[in-house]
mmCIF file of C-alpha atoms in Angstrom:
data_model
loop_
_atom_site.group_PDB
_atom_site.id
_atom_site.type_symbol
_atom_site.label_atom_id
_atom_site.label_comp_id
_atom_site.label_asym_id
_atom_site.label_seq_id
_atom_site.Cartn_x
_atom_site.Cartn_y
_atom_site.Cartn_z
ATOM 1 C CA UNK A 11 -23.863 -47.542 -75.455
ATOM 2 C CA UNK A 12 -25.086 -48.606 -71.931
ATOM 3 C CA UNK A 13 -25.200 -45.682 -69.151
ATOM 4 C CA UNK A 14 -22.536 -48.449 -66.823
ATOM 5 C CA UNK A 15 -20.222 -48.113 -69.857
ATOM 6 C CA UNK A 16 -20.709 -44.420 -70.576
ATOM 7 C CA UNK A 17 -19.895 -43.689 -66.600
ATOM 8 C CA UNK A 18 -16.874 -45.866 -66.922
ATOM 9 C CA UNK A 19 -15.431 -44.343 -69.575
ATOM 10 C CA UNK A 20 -15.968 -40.823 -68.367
ATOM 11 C CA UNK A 21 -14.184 -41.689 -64.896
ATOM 12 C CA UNK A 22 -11.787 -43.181 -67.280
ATOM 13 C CA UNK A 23 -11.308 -39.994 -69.343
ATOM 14 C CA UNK A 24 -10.391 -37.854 -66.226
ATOM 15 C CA UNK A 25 -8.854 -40.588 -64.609
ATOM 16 C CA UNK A 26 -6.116 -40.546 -67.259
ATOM 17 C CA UNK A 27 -6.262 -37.036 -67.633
ATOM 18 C CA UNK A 28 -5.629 -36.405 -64.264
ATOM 19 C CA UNK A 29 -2.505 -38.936 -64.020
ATOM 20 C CA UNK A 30 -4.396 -40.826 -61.513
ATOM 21 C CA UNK A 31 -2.028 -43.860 -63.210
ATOM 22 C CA UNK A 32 0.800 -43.134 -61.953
ATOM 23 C CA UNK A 33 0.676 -45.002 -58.638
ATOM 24 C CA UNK A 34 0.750 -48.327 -60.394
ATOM 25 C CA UNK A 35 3.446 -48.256 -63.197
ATOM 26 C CA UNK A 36 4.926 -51.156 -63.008
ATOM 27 C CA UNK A 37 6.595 -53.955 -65.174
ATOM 28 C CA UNK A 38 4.860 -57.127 -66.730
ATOM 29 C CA UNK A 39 7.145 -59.033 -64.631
ATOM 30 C CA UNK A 40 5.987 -59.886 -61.163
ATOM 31 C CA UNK A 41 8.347 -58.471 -58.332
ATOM 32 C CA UNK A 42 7.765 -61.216 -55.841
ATOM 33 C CA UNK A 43 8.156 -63.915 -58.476
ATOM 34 C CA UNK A 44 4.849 -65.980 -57.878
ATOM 35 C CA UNK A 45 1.710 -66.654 -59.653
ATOM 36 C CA UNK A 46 -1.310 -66.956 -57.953
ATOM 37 C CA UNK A 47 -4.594 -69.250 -59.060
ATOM 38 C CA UNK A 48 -7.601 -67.498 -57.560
ATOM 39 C CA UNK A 49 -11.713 -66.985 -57.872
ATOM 40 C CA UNK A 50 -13.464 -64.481 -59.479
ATOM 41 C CA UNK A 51 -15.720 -63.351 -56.157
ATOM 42 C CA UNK A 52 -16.127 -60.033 -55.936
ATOM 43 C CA UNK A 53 -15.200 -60.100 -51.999
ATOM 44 C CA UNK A 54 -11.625 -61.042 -53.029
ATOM 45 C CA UNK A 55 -10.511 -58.296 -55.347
ATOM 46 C CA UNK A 56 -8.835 -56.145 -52.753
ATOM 47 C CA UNK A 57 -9.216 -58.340 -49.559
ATOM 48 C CA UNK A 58 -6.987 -61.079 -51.071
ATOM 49 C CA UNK A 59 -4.150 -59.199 -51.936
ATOM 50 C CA UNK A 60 -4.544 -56.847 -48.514
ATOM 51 C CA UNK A 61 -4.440 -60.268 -46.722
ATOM 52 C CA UNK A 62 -1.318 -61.499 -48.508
ATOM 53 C CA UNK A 63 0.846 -57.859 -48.333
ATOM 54 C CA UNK A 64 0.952 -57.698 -51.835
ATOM 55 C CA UNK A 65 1.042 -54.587 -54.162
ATOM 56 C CA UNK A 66 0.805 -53.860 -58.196
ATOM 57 C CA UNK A 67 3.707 -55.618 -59.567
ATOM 58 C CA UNK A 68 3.938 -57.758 -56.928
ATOM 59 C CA UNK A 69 2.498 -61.571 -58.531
ATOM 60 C CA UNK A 70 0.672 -62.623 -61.790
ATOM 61 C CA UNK A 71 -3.188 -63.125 -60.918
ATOM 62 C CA UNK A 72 -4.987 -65.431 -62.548
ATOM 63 C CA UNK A 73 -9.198 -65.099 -62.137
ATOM 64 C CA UNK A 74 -11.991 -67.673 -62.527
ATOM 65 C CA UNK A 75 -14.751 -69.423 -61.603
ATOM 66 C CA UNK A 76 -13.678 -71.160 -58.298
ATOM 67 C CA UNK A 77 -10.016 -70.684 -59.248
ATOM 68 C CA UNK A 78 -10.235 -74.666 -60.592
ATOM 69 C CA UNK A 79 -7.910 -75.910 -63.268
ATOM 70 C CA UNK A 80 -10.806 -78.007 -64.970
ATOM 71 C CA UNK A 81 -8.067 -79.866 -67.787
ATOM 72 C CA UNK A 82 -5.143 -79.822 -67.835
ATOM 73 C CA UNK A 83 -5.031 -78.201 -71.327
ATOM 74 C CA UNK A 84 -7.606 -75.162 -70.916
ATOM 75 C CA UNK A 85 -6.772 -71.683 -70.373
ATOM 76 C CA UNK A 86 -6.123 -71.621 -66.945
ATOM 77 C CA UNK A 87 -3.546 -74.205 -67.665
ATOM 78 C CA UNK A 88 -1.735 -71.971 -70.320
ATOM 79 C CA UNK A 89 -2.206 -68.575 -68.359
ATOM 80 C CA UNK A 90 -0.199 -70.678 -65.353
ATOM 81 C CA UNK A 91 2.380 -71.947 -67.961
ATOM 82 C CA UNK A 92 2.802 -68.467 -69.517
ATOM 83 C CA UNK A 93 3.554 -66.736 -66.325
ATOM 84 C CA UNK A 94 6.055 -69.808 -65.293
ATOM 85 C CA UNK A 95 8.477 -69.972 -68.492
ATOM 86 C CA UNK A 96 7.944 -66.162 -69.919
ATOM 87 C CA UNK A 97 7.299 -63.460 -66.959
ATOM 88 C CA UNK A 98 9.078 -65.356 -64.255
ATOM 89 C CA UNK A 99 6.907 -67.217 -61.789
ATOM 90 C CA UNK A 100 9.034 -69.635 -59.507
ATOM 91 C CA UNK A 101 5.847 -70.065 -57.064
ATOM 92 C CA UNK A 102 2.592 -71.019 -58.055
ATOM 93 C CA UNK A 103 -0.583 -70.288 -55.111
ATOM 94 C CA UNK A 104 -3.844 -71.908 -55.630
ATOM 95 C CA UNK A 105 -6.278 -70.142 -53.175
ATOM 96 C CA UNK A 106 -10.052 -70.626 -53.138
ATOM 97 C CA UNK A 107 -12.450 -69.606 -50.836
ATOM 98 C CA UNK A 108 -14.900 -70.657 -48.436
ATOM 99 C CA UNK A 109 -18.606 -69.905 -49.253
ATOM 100 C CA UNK A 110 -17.765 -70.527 -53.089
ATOM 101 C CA UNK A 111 -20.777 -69.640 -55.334
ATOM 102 C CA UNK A 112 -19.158 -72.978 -57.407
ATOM 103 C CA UNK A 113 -19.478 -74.852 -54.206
ATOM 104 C CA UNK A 114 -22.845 -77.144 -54.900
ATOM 105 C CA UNK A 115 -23.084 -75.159 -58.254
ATOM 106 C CA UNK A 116 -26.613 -77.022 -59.659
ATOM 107 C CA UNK A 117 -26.073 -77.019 -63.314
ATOM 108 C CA UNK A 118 -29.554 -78.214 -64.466
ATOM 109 C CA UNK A 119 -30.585 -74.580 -62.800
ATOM 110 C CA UNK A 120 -28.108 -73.089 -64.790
ATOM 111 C CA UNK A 121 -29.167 -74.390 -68.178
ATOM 112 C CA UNK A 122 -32.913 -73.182 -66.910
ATOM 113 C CA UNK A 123 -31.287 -69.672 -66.332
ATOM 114 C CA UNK A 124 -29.435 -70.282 -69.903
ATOM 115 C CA UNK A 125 -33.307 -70.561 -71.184
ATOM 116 C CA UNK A 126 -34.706 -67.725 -69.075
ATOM 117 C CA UNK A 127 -31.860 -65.627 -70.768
ATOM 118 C CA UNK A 128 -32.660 -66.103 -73.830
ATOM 119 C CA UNK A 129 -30.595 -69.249 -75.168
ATOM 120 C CA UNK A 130 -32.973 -71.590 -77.145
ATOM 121 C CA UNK A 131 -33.433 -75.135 -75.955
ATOM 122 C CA UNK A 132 -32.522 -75.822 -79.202
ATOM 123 C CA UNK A 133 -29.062 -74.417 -78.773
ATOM 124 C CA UNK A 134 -28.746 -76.176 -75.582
ATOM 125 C CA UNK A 135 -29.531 -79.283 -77.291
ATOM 126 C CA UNK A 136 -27.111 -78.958 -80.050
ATOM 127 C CA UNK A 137 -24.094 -77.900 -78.047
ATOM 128 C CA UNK A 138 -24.807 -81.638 -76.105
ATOM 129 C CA UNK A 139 -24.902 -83.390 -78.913
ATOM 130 C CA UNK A 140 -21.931 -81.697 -80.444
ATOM 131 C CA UNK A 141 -19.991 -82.998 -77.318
ATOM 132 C CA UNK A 142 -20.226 -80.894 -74.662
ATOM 133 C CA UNK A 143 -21.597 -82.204 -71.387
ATOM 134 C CA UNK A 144 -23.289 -79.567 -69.703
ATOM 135 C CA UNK A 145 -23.915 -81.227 -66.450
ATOM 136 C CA UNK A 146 -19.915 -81.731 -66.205
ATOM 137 C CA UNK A 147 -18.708 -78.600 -67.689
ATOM 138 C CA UNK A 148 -20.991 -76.337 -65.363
ATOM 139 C CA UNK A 149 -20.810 -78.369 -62.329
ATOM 140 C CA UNK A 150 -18.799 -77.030 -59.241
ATOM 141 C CA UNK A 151 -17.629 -78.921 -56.547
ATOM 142 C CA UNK A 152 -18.525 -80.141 -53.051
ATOM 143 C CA UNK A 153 -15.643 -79.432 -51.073
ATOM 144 C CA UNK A 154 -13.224 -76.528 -51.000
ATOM 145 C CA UNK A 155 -10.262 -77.994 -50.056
ATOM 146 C CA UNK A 156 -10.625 -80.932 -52.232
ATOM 147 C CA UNK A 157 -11.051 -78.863 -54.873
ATOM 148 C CA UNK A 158 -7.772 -76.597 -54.360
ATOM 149 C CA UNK A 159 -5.720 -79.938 -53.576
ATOM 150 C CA UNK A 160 -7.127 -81.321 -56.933
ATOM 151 C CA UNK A 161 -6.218 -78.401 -58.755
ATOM 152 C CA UNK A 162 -2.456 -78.003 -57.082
ATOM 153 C CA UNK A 163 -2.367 -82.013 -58.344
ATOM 154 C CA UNK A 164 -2.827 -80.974 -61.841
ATOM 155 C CA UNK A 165 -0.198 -78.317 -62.096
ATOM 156 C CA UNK A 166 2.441 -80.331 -60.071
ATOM 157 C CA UNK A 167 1.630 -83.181 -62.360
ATOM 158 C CA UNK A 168 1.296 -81.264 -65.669
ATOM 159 C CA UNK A 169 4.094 -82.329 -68.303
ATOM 160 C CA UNK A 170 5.214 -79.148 -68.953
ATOM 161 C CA UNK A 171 5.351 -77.659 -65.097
ATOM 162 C CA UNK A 172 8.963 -77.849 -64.023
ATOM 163 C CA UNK A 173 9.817 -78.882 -60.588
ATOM 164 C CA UNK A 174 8.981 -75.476 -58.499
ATOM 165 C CA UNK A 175 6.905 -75.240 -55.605
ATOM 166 C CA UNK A 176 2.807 -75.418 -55.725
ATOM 167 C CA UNK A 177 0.728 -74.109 -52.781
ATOM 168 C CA UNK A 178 -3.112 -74.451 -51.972
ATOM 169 C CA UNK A 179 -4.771 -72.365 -49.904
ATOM 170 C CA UNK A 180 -8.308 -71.266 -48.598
ATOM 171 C CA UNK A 181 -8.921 -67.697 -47.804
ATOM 172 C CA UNK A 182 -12.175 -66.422 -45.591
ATOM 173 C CA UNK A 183 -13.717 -63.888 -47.691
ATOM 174 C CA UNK A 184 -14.879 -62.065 -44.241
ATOM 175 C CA UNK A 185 -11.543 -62.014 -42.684
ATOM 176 C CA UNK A 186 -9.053 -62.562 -45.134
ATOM 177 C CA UNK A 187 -7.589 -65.217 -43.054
ATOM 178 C CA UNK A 188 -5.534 -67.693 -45.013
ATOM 179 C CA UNK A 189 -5.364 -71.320 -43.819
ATOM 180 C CA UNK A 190 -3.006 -74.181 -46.046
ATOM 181 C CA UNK A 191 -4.282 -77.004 -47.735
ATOM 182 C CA UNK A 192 -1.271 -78.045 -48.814
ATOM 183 C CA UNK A 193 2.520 -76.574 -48.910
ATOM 184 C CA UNK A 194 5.807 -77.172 -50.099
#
């Protein structure tokens, strides 16, 4: 067992112990009935919902890479639809960031990091010949905005969205200042 997981689940231990809990009980369902699309960064985990006056309970939060909806029949896709039709979403809130690390994400540096790790060229190899395409799966995007409009597109446009209203957003990861992209 690593010494980061060993400290976590001591602080965990007492943490429980202690009833330090109890401040965030809460339901599954989201009080302010919206979902919300967002990146991973590190910078956002508290800042974003600080900026946006929200609380435990408050919205569903989805987390990933860029906060892109890559196909419209991925996991982000499903986690969106899941929070829609069975905890209660009526708002959905796409919100990247400026200073993305998937902003100019190089994917051929990527793959040499893949290498570097560990992974076998070999591997690499096979999972591109088995279909995969690297270069498009790992790549990021140039433009924030364009990137939060395109995703806001997909969910609108998804079969199995119903008609509610889909909002894209760009947050400063200094500031926490929010600024639209698009709004309905």
């Amino acid at each position: 067992m690593s010494k980061l997981l060993q400290d976590i689940l001591e602080y965990n231990r007492v943490f429980v112990e202690e009833k330090k809990y109890e401040p965030y009980l809460t339901s599954k369902f989201p009080d302010k009935k919206f979902v919300i699309l967002t990146c991973m960064d590190t910078r956002l985990i508290e800042l974003l919902p600080a900026s946006m006056n929200i609380k435990n309970g408050d919205v569903k939060m989805i987390k990933a890479a860029g906060g892109v909806v890559s196909t419209p029949f991925g996991g982000i896709m499903r986690s969106l639809i899941v929070a829609i039709y069975e905890l209660g979403a009526d708002e959905v809130f796409v919100i990247g960031h400026y200073d993305c690390g998937m902003s100019h994400l190089n994917p051929e540096a990527t793959k040499q990091k893949f290498i570097e790790r560990g992974i076998k060229e070999e591997t690499i190899k096979t999972l591109e010949y088995s279909g995969l395409h690297l270069e498009r799966w790992l790549r990021g995007f140039d433009d924030v905005a364009e990137s939060v409009k395109n995703s806001v597109n997909t969910i609108k446009h998804h079969p199995l969205v119903p008609d509610i209203p889909v909002h894209g957003l760009i947050i400063d990861p200094a500031t926490g200042k929010l600024d639209v992209v698009s709004a309905e």
